[in-house]
PDB file of C-alpha atoms in Angstrom:
ATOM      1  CA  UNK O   1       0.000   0.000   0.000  1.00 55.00           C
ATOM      2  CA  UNK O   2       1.090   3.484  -1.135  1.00 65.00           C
ATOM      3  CA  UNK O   3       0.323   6.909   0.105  1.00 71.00           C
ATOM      4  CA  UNK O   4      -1.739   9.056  -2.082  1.00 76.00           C
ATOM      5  CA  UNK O   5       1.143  11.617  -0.764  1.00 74.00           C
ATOM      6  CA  UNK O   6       3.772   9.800  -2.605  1.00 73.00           C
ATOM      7  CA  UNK O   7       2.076   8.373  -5.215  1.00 76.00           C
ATOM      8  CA  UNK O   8       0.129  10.597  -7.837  1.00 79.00           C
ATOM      9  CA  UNK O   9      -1.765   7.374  -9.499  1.00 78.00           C
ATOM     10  CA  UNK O  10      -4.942   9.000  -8.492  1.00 84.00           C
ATOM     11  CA  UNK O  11      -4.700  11.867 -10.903  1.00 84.00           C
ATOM     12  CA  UNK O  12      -5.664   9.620 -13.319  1.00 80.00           C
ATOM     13  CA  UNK O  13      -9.371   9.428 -12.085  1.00 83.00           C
ATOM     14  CA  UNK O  14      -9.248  12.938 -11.927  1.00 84.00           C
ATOM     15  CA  UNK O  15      -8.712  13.601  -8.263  1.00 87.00           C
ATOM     16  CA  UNK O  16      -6.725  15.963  -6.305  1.00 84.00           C
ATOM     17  CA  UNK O  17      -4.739  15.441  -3.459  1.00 82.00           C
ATOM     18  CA  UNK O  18      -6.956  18.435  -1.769  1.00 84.00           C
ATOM     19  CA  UNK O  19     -10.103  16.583  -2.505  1.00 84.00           C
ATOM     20  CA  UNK O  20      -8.051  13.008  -1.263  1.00 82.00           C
ATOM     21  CA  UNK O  21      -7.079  15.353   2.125  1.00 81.00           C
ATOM     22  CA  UNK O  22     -11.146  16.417   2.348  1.00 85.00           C
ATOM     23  CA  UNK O  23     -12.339  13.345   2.500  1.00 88.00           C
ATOM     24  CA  UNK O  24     -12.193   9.385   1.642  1.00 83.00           C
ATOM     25  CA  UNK O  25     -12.069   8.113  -2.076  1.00 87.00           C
ATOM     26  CA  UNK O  26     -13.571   4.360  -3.282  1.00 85.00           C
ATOM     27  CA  UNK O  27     -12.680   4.284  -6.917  1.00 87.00           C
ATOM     28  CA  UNK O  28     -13.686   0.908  -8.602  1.00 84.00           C
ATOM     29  CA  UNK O  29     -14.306  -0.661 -12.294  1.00 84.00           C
ATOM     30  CA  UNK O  30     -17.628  -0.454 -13.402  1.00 82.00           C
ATOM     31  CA  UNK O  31     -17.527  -2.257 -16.788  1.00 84.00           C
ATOM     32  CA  UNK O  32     -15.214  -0.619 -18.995  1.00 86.00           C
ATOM     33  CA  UNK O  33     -14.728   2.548 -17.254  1.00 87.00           C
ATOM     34  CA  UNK O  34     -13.900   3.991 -13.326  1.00 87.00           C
ATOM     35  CA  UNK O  35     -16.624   5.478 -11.302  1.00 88.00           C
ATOM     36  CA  UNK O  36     -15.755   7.301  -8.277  1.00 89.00           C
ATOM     37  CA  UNK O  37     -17.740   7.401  -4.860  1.00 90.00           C
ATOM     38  CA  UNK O  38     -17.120  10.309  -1.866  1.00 92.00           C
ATOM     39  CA  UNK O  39     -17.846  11.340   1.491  1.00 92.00           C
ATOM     40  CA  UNK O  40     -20.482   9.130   2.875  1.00 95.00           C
ATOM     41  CA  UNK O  41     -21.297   7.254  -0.512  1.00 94.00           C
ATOM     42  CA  UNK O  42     -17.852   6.197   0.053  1.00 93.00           C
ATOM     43  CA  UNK O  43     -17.914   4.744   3.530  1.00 94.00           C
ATOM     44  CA  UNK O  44     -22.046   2.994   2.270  1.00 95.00           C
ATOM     45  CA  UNK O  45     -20.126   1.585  -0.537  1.00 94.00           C
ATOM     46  CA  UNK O  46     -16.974   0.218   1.457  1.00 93.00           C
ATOM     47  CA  UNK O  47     -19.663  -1.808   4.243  1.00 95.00           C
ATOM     48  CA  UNK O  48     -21.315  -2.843   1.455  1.00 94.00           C
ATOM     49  CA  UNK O  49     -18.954  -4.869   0.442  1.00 92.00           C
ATOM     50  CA  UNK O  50     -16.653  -5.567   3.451  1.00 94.00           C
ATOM     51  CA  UNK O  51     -18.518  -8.270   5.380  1.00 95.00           C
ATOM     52  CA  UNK O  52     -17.267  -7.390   8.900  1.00 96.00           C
ATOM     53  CA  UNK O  53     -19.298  -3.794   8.043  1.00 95.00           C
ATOM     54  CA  UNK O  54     -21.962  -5.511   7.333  1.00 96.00           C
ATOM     55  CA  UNK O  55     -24.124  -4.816  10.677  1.00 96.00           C
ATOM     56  CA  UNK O  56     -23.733  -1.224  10.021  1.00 96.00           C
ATOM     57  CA  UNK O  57     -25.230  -1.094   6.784  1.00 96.00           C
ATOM     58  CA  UNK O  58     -29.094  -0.463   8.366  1.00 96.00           C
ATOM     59  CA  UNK O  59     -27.620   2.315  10.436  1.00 96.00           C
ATOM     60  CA  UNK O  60     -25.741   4.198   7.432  1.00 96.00           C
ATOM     61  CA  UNK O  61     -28.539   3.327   4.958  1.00 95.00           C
ATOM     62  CA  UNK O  62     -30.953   5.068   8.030  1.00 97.00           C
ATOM     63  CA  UNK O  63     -28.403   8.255   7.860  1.00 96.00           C
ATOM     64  CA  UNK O  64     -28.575   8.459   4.449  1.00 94.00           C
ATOM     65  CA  UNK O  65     -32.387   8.298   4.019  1.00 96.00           C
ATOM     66  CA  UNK O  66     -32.447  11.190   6.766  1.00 96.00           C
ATOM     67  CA  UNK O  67     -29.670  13.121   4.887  1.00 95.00           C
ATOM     68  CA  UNK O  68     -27.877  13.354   8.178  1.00 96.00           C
ATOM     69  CA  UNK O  69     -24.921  10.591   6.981  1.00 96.00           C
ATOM     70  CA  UNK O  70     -23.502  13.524   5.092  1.00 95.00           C
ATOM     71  CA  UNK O  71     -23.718  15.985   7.509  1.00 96.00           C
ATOM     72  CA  UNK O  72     -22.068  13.860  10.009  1.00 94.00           C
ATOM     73  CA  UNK O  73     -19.527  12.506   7.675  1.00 93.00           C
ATOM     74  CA  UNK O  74     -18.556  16.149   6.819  1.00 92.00           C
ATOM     75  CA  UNK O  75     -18.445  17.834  10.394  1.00 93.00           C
ATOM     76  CA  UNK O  76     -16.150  14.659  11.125  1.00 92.00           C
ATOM     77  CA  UNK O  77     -13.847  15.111   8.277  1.00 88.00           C
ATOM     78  CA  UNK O  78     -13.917  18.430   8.802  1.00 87.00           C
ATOM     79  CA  UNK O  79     -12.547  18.310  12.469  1.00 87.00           C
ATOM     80  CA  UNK O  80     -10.339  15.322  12.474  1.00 82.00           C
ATOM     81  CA  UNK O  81      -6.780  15.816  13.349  1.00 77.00           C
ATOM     82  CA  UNK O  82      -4.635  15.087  10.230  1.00 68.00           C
ATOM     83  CA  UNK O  83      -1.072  12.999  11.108  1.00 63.00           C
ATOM     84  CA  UNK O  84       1.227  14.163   8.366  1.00 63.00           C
ATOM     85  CA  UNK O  85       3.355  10.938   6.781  1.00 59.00           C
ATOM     86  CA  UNK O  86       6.330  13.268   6.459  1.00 60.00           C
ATOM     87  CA  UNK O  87       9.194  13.849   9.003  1.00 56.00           C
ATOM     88  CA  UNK O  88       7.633  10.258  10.812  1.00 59.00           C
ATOM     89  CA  UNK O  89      10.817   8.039  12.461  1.00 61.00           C
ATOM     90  CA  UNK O  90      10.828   4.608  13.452  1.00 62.00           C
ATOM     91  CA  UNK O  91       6.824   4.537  12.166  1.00 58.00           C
ATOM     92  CA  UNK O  92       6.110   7.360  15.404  1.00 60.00           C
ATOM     93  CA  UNK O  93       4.626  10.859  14.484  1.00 59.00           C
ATOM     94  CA  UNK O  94       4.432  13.665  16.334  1.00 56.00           C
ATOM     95  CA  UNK O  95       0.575  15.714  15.512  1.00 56.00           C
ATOM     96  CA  UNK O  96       1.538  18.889  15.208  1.00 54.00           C
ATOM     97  CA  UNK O  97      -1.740  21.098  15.001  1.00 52.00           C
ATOM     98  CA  UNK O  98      -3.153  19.633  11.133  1.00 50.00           C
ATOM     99  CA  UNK O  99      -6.396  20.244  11.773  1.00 51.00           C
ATOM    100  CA  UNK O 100      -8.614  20.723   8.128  1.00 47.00           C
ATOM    101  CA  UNK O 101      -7.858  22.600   6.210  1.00 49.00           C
ATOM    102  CA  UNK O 102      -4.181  22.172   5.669  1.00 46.00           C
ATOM    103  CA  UNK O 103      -4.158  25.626   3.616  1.00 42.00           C
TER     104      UNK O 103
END
């Protein structure tokens, strides 16, 4: 596994690494092409099909319904303390203050 932060692979589906900071990414084959699933649509596809998230799939499918698995998703992306991969020794990093945005 490769960091999107070394690895620029993703520019290819026509991402960013802004948009890759923002929030999570699923990017799978759908026939002959790539389709690309954000946010919360992300995390619904990922449980989907990963059986241990299985159980959660009523709960996230009740979020969505209510429109509140967005707004959730975002206010946690939004305030989640980002751990920079660069300047890391021995696998150990020390959080500086990376809260989003990182502008």
């Amino acid at each position: 596994m490769t960091s999107y932060r070394k690895d620029s692979g993703f520019e290819g589906f026509g991402l960013t690494s802004q948009a890759l900071d923002r929030e999570i990414h699923v990017v799978w084959q759908a026939g002959e092409k790539h389709e690309v699933a954000r946010g919360f649509d992300a995390l619904v596809l990922l449980a989907k099909f990963l059986p241990p998230l299985w159980p959660f799939l009523p709960a996230l499918a009740l979020l969505k319904l209510t429109g509140l698995g967005p707004k959730v998703y975002r206010w946690l992306a939004e305030n989640r303390t980002l751990i920079p991969d660069i300047g890391c020794k021995g696998g150990a990093c020390t959080p500086k203050d990376t809260r989003f945005p990182l502008e």
